[in-house]
mmCIF file of C-alpha atoms and ligand atoms in Angstrom:
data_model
loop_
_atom_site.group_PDB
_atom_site.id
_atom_site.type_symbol
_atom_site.label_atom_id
_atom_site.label_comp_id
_atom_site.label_asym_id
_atom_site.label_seq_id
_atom_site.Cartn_x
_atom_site.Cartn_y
_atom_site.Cartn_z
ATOM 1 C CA UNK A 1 82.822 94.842 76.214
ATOM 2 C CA UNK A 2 85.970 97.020 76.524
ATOM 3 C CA UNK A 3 88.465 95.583 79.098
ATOM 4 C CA UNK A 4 89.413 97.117 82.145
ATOM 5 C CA UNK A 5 93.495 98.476 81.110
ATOM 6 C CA UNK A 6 95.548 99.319 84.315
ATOM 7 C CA UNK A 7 96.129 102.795 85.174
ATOM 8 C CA UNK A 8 99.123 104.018 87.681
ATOM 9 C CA UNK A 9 98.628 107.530 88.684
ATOM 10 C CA UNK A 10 102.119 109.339 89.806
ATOM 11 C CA UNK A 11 101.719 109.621 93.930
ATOM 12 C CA UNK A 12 102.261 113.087 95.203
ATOM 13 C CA UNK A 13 105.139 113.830 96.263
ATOM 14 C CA UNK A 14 105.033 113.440 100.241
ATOM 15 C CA UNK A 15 106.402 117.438 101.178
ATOM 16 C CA UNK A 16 107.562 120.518 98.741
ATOM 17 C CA UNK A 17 110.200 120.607 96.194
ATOM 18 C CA UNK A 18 112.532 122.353 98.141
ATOM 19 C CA UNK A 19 111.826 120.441 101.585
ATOM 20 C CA UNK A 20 114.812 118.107 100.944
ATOM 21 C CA UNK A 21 117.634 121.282 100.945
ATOM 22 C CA UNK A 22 120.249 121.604 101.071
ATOM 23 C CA UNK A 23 120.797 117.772 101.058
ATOM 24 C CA UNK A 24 118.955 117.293 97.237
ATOM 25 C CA UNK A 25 118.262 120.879 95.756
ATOM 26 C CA UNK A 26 114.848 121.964 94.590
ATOM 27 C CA UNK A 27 115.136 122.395 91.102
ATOM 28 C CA UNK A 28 116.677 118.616 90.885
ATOM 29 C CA UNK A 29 113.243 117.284 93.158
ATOM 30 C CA UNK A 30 111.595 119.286 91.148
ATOM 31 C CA UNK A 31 112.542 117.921 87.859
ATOM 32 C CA UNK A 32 113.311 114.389 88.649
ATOM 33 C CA UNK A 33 108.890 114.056 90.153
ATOM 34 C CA UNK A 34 107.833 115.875 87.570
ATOM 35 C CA UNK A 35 109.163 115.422 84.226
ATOM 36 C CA UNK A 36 111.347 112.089 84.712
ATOM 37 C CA UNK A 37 109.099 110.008 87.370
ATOM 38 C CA UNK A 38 105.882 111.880 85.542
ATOM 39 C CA UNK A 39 107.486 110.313 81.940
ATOM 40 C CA UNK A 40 107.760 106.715 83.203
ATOM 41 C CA UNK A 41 104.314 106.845 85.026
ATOM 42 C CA UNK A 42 103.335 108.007 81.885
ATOM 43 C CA UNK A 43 105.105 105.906 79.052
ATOM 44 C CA UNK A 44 103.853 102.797 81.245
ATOM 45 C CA UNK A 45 100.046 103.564 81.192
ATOM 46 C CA UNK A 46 100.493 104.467 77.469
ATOM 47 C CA UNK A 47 102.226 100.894 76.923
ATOM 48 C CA UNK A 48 99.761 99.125 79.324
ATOM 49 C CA UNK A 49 97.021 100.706 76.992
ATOM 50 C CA UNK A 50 98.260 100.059 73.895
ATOM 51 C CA UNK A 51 98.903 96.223 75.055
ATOM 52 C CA UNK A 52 95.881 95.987 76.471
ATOM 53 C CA UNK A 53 96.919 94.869 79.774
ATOM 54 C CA UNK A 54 94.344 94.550 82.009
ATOM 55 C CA UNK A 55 93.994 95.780 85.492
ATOM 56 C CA UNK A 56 97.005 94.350 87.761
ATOM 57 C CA UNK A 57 99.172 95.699 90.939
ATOM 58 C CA UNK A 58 102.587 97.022 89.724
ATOM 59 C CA UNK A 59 104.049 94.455 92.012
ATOM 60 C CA UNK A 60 102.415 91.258 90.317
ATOM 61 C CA UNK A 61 103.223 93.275 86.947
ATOM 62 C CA UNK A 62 106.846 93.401 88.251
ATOM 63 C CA UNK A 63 107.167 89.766 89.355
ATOM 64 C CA UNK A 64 106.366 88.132 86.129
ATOM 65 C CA UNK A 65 108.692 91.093 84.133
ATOM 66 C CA UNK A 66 110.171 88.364 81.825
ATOM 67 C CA UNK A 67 106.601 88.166 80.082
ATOM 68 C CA UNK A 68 106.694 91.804 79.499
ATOM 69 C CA UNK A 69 108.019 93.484 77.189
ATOM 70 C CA UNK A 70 110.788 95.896 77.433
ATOM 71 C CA UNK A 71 109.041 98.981 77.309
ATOM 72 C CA UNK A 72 106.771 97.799 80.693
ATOM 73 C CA UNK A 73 109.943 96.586 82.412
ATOM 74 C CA UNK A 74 111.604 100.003 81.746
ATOM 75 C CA UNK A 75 108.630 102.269 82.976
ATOM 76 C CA UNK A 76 106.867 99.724 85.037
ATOM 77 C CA UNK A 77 110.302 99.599 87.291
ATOM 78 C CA UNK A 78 111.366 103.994 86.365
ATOM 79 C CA UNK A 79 107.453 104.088 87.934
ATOM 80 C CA UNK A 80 107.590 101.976 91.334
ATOM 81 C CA UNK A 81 111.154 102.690 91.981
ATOM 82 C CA UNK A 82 110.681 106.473 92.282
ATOM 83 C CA UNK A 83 107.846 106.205 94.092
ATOM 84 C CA UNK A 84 109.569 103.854 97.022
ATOM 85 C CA UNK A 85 112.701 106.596 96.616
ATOM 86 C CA UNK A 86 109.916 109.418 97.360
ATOM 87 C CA UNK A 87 108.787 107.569 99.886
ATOM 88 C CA UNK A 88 111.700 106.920 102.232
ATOM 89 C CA UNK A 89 113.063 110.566 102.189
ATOM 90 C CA UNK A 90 111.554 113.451 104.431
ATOM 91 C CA UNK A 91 112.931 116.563 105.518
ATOM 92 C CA UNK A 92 112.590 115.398 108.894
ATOM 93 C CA UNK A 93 115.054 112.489 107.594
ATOM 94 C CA UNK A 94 118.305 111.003 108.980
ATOM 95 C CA UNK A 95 119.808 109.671 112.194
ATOM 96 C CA UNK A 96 119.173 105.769 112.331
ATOM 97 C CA UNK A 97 116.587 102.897 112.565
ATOM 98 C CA UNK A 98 115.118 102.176 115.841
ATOM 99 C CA UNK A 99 113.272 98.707 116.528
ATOM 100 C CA UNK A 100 113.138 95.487 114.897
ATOM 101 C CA UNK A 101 114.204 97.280 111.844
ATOM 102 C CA UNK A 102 117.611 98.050 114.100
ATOM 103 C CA UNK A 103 117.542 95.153 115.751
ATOM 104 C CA UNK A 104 117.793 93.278 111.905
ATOM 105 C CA UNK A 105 120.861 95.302 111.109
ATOM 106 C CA UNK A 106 122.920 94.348 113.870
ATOM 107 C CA UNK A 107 121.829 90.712 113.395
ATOM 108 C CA UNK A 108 122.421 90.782 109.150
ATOM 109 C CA UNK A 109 125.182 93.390 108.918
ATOM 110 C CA UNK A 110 126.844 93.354 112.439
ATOM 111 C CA UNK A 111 125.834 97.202 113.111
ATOM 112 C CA UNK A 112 124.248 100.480 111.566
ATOM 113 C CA UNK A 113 127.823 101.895 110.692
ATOM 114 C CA UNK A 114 128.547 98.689 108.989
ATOM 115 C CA UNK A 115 125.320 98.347 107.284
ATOM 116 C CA UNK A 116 125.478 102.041 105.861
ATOM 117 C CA UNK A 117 129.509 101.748 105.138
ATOM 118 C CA UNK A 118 128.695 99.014 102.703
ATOM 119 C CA UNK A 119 125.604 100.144 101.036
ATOM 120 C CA UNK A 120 127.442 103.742 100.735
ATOM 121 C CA UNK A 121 130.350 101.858 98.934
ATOM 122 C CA UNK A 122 127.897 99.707 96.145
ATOM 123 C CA UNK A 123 126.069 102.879 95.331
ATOM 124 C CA UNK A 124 129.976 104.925 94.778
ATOM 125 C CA UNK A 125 131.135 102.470 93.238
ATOM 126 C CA UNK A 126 127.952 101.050 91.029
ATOM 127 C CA UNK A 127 128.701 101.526 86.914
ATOM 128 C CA UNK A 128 126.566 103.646 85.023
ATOM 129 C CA UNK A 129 122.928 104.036 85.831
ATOM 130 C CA UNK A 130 120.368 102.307 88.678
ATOM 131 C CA UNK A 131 119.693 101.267 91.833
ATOM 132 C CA UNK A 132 121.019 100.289 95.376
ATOM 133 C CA UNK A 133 118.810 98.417 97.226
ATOM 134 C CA UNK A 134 118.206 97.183 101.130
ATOM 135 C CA UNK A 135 115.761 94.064 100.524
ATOM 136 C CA UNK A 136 113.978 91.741 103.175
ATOM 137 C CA UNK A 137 113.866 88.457 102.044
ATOM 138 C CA UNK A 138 112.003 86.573 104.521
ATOM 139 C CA UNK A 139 113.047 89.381 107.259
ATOM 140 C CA UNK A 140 116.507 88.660 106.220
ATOM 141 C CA UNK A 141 117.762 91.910 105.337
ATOM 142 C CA UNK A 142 120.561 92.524 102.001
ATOM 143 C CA UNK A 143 121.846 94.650 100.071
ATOM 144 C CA UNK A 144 121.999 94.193 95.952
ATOM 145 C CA UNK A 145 121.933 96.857 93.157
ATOM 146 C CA UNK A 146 119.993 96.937 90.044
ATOM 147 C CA UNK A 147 121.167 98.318 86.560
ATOM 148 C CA UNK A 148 118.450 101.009 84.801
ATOM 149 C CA UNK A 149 115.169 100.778 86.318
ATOM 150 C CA UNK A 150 115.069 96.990 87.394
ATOM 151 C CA UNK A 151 114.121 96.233 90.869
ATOM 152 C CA UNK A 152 114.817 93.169 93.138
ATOM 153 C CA UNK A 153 111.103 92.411 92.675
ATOM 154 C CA UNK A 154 111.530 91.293 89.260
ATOM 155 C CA UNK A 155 112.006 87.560 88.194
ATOM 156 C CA UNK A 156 115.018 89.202 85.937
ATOM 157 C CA UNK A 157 116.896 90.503 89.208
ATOM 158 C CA UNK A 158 120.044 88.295 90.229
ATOM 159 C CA UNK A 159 118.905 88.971 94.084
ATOM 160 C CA UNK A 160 115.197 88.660 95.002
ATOM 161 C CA UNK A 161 113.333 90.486 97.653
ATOM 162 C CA UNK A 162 110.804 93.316 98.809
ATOM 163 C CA UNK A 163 112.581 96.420 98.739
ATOM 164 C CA UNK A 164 112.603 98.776 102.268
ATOM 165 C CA UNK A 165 114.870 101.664 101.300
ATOM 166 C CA UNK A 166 116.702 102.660 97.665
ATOM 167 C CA UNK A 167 118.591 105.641 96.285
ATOM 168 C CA UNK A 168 118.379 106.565 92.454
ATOM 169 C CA UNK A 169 122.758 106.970 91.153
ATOM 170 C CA UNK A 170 121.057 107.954 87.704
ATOM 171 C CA UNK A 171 123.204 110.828 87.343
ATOM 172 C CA UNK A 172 119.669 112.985 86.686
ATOM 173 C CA UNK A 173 119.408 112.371 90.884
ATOM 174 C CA UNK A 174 122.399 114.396 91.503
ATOM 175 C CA UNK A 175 124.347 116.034 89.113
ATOM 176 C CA UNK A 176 122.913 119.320 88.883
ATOM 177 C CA UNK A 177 123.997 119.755 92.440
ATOM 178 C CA UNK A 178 126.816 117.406 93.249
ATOM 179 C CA UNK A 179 128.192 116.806 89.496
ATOM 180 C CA UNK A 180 130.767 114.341 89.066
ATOM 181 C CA UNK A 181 130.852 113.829 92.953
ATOM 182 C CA UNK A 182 128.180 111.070 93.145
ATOM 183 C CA UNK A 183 129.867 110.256 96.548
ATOM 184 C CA UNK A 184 128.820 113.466 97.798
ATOM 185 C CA UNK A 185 125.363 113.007 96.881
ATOM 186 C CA UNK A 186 125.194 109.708 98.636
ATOM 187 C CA UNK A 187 126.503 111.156 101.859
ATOM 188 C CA UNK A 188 123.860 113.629 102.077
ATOM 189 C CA UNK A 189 120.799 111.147 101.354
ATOM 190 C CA UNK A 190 121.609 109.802 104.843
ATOM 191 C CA UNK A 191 120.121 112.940 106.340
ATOM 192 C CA UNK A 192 116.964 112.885 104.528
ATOM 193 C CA UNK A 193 116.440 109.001 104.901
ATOM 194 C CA UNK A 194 112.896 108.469 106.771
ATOM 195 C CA UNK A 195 113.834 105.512 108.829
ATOM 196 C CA UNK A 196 110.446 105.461 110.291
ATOM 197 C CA UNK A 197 109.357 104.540 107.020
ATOM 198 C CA UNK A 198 111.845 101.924 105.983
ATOM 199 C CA UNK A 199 111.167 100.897 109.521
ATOM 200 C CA UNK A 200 107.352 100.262 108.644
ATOM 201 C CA UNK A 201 107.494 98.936 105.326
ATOM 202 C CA UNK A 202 110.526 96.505 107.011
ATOM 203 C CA UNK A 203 107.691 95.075 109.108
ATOM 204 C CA UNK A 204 105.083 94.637 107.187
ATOM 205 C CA UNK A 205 107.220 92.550 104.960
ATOM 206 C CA UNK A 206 108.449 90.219 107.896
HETATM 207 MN MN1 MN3 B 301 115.470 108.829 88.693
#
């Protein structure tokens, strides 16, 4: 009997290429879902396939990433970080948290501004290309950042948690727009961010 491989199919993208303007342009949506998100949801069913490995949840493939080999931890993270980045935008975005989600802020970071002020500065000032991250760790909320596609849910990452909110600095997020100016970029994902959402996946994580 053949086994049963695991299959990730891309999610769809949660409103229309250009919904996020002008904040993040069309064309760079448009070509960040579908050809570099598409590539790693597609790489990583091709590797899963030609390893053999059997049916598993990304997140129990992503926990025990050290038994993997590179090519899974590359597209296995490229594929759940992009959809968690899809996720927690919406053009209906921006403003701040509300509830326990706020209410965890103030208590971990001593307010919004402060929380945002010091996530803003790790993803400016973050070398080359990955991820900033807002984790809950036991409802304990921090900040860490993530070189190429690792995530904090891998037993590789230095900090450990469930992420509730990321942004991509791979310079394919921004630079047809913002260029050089990655700061710029980062300023204007705070008006898309779907706090309702972070909100949500905050609490079911508590
Ligand atoms: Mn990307």
């Amino acid at each position: 009997m053949k086994p049963h491989i695991a299959v990730f199919s891309q999610p769809d993208l949660p409103y229309a290429y250009n919904a996020l303007d002008p904040d993040i342009d069309p064309l760079t949506v448009a070509l960040h879902y579908l050809r570099h998100h598409a590539a790693y949801t597609g790489n990583l069913n091709e590797a899963l396939q030609a390893l053999a490995i059997p049916v598993a949840n990304i997140e129990d493939i992503l926990k025990t990433i050290s038994k993997y080999p590179a090519t899974i931890r590359n597209n296995g993270g490229g594929y759940y970080n992009h959809n968690l980045y899809w996720e927690i935008m919406s053009p209906y975005g921006g403003g701040e948290p509300s509830g326990k989600l706020a209410d965890a802020m103030h208590r971990d970071f001593g307010s919004f501004e402060a929380f945002k002020n010091l996530f803003s500065q790790m993803a400016i000032s973050f070398f080359g290309s990955g991820w900033i991250w807002l984790i809950s760790s036991d409802g304990t909320l921090k900040i860490s950042a993530t070189s190429n596609q690792d995530n904090p849910l891998m037993d590789i990452a230095e900090v450990k948690g469930k992420p509730i909110l990321c942004i991509d600095v791979w310079e394919h997020a921004y630079y047809l727009k913002y260029q050089h100016k990655r700061a710029d970029y980062i300023q204007a994902f705070w008006n898309v961010v779907n706090w309702n959402r972070v909100g949500i996946l905050y609490e079911k994580n508590l």
